[in-house]
Amino acid sequence: MTTPDAVTTPEAERPTVRLTVGQALLRFLANQHTERDGVERPLLAGVMGIFGHGNVAGLGQALAENHLDPEPGERTVPYYLARNEQAMVHTAVGYARTADRLQVMACTASIGPGSTNMVTPAALATIDRIPVLLLPSDTFATRAPDPVLQQLEDPRSPDVSVNDAFRPVSRYWDRINRPEQLIASAPAAMRVLTDPAETGAVTLCLPQDVQAEAYDWPVAFFRHRVWHVARPVPEPAALARAAEVIRSARRPLVVAGGGVVYSGAAEELRALATATGIPVADTQAGKGAIDHDHPCSVGGVGATGSAAANALAAEADVVIGVGTRYTDFTTASRTAFRHPDVRFVNINVAAFDAAKHSAEMVVADARAALPALTEALGGYRVPEALAAEVAEVRAGWDDVTRALVAPQGGALPAQVEVFGALNDLLGDDDIVINAAGSMPGDLQALWRARTPSQYHLEYGYSCMGYEIPAAMGAKLAAPDSEVVAIVGDGGYLMLPQELATIVAENLKIIVVLLQNHGFASIGALSESRGSQRFGTSYRTRNASTGMLDGGPDPVDLVANARSLGADVIEAAGIDDFRAAYARAAASERTTVIHIETDPQGPNPPESSWWDVPVAQTARLASTRDAHQRYVEAKRAQRPYL
């Protein structure tokens, strides 16, 4: 209700500006900002894209005008020409993760395959809780030329397009069929991108005719807008309940997840551990949340964790999850925490994750909650016997790590030897990037992270091909850091194309390419489940057997990397690898270091389990034996109620 003195402006008299939808969206995005802890920054770090008929005259024209003929005072938004649509979203994820989710990149693609190529990394972003803005082009809203090139025709509904595939993998999804719909949808999309509890892939589908359609936009739509990234504080009653549970514990264990890193709560986590003596294990996303040489740091927990962390997890009576979503690798498919009366206290900004395992919930930001919890636990320390045990298992695992990463003297080095050398060579502010396969398991068990930013693993979606494009994103977000992507030959063959983008952008990353002629991780899993590594080695078809058991696949990865513009150094052995790394670090150009490794290991000793079912009936004796082992291991699995 207006007061008698109030002055209102009729809608018709409010200032407007005539722009296309593509131009308006870009101008809107350029004026969005985030703020946390008093620091303001542009939300949109840049746009990655590949143009086709669906977006070249819409968003493509808007970007061209933004660069070639900007309005006075208009911010020029960086544009990056990608080589593959899946890879460009991986780049955006790598950027946002390195920026602690406070900045995002937008990705634009044409209709059809250009857009559907982004579905896989959209799932990755949403699963990993990383913000990315996806702008897939869509078919004509008017349906005038229906069906247009690359259009899916669904006889049940003309409103369906391939972009509906983004619905289940997006945290926010909309199709902008009219220009004015953007006025409501764009701010809603920004809210999700900047909400730590809800963030993930945000998808705005843009019909190609609508992108080019002009509209009289309210000037206020483009105002400088700040999205304040909150630090929700713990509810006092919830904090008191959590402290009461922890005080009752004789064998507590903290599980630190990615939420600790993204909230910048590493210092607060160390303070809690120092004050209480509670041992701290980490997940893939949480490694580095506590530095490896802290006396309470016990390493990775779960299916690919350290024997130290898993021994403590098995007998923990209270598990304190901080910023973790408890994947099956973290819980070892719900066999890691074996105490019959184990209870959980979960601190998480998302109630969905805080509620897992029937936990005592503290819905709060990690950096806000941990000091409050430390204060609430004032005077509490773990029993001396547990402190002594933590020191003992830490020392034991340190001995195992040193032995594994030391040169083994084999004809080919094991990949763990390469990881040990890299761990020594990287600086505290450098970033190591890896994703699917056997490498994340070895790295979680053996990597000694010194800072929260050093360890960048994608294991929520375990997506092969993430490594090289994500390294580009990380380098854009942290230009002063040395960024090292570790990739196997299987992952390299999935998505090497962004090496060309990296070279074109004059960026410098180091790619460590480990060649073992196949899928090492799945080969080992296949063997352990009785399937004898079938279909996991890169071999040529054998004419006499009809199977892929001929000679080695003659693919030349070194020549391929050179053809994409990178410098390549071939290393033979660990000493040669160290020298190659020194050359790559001194260079100003992107360099690929190629080294052959032994696919048979050695690898860290198993101290946990992962639920991968084995055929219940089989002619192969190896499968029958594996099924019996599976049945025995599964007996330890339980719900946490």
Coordinates of N, CA and C in Angstrom, one line a residue, residues 298 300 304-311 391-408 414 416-417 419-420 423 441-448 602-607:
V298 N 44.8 -38.3 9.6 CA 45.0 -39.7 9.4 C 44.7 -40.2 7.9
G300 N 43.0 -40.4 3.9 CA 41.7 -40.8 3.3 C 41.0 -41.9 4.0
T304 N 39.0 -46.3 -0.8 CA 40.4 -46.1 -1.3 C 41.2 -45.3 -0.3
G305 N 40.8 -45.5 1.0 CA 41.5 -44.7 2.0 C 42.7 -45.4 2.5
S306 N 43.3 -44.8 3.6 CA 44.5 -45.3 4.2 C 44.1 -46.3 5.2
A307 N 45.1 -47.2 5.5 CA 44.8 -48.2 6.6 C 44.7 -47.5 7.9
A308 N 45.3 -46.4 8.1 CA 45.3 -45.7 9.4 C 43.8 -45.1 9.6
A309 N 43.3 -44.4 8.6 CA 42.0 -43.9 8.7 C 40.9 -45.0 8.9
N310 N 41.1 -46.0 8.1 CA 40.1 -47.1 8.1 C 40.1 -47.9 9.4
A311 N 41.2 -48.1 10.0 CA 41.3 -48.7 11.3 C 40.6 -47.9 12.3
A391 N 48.7 -41.7 16.8 CA 50.1 -41.5 16.5 C 50.7 -42.8 15.9
E392 N 50.3 -43.9 16.5 CA 50.9 -45.2 16.0 C 50.4 -45.5 14.6
V393 N 49.1 -45.4 14.3 CA 48.7 -45.7 13.0 C 49.1 -44.7 11.9
R394 N 49.3 -43.5 12.3 CA 49.8 -42.5 11.4 C 51.3 -42.9 11.0
A395 N 52.1 -43.2 12.0 CA 53.5 -43.6 11.7 C 53.5 -44.8 10.9
G396 N 52.7 -45.8 11.1 CA 52.6 -47.0 10.3 C 52.3 -46.7 8.9
W397 N 51.3 -45.9 8.7 CA 50.9 -45.6 7.3 C 52.0 -44.7 6.6
D398 N 52.6 -43.8 7.3 CA 53.7 -43.1 6.7 C 54.8 -44.0 6.2
D399 N 55.1 -45.1 7.0 CA 56.1 -46.0 6.5 C 55.7 -46.8 5.3
V400 N 54.4 -47.1 5.2 CA 53.8 -47.8 4.0 C 53.9 -46.8 2.8
T401 N 53.6 -45.6 3.0 CA 53.6 -44.6 1.9 C 55.0 -44.4 1.4
R402 N 56.0 -44.2 2.3 CA 57.4 -44.0 1.8 C 57.9 -45.2 1.0
A403 N 57.5 -46.4 1.5 CA 58.0 -47.6 0.8 C 57.3 -47.8 -0.6
L404 N 56.0 -47.4 -0.7 CA 55.3 -47.6 -2.0 C 55.8 -46.6 -3.0
V405 N 56.1 -45.3 -2.6 CA 56.4 -44.3 -3.6 C 57.9 -44.3 -3.9
A406 N 58.7 -45.0 -3.2 CA 60.1 -45.1 -3.4 C 60.4 -45.9 -4.7
P407 N 61.4 -45.6 -5.5 CA 61.7 -46.4 -6.7 C 61.8 -47.9 -6.4
Q408 N 61.0 -48.7 -7.2 CA 60.9 -50.1 -7.0 C 62.0 -50.9 -7.7
A414 N 56.0 -48.0 -11.3 CA 54.6 -48.0 -11.0 C 54.1 -46.6 -10.9
V416 N 52.4 -45.2 -8.7 CA 52.6 -44.6 -7.3 C 54.0 -44.0 -7.2
E417 N 55.0 -44.5 -7.9 CA 56.3 -43.9 -7.9 C 56.2 -42.5 -8.5
F419 N 53.6 -40.6 -8.6 CA 52.8 -39.7 -7.7 C 53.7 -39.3 -6.5
G420 N 54.6 -40.2 -6.1 CA 55.5 -39.8 -5.0 C 56.5 -38.7 -5.4
N423 N 54.5 -35.4 -5.7 CA 54.2 -34.9 -4.4 C 55.4 -34.1 -3.8
G441 N 42.3 -43.5 -6.5 CA 42.4 -44.4 -5.3 C 43.8 -44.3 -4.7
D442 N 44.8 -44.4 -5.6 CA 46.2 -44.3 -5.2 C 46.5 -42.9 -4.6
L443 N 45.9 -41.9 -5.2 CA 46.2 -40.6 -4.7 C 45.5 -40.3 -3.4
Q444 N 44.3 -40.7 -3.2 CA 43.7 -40.5 -1.9 C 44.4 -41.2 -0.8
A445 N 44.9 -42.4 -1.1 CA 45.7 -43.1 0.0 C 47.0 -42.5 0.2
L446 N 47.7 -42.0 -0.8 CA 49.1 -41.7 -0.7 C 49.5 -40.2 -0.7
W447 N 48.6 -39.4 -1.3 CA 49.0 -38.0 -1.5 C 49.0 -37.3 -0.1
R448 N 50.1 -36.5 0.1 CA 50.3 -35.8 1.4 C 50.0 -34.3 1.1
P602 N 53.1 -51.9 -8.0 CA 52.2 -52.1 -6.9 C 51.3 -51.0 -6.6
N603 N 50.3 -51.2 -5.8 CA 49.3 -50.2 -5.4 C 49.2 -50.3 -3.8
P604 N 48.5 -49.3 -3.2 CA 48.4 -49.3 -1.8 C 47.6 -50.5 -1.3
P605 N 48.0 -51.1 -0.2 CA 47.3 -52.3 0.3 C 45.8 -52.0 0.6
E606 N 44.9 -52.9 0.2 CA 43.5 -52.7 0.5 C 43.2 -52.8 2.0
S607 N 42.4 -51.8 2.5 CA 42.0 -51.8 3.9 C 40.5 -51.6 4.0

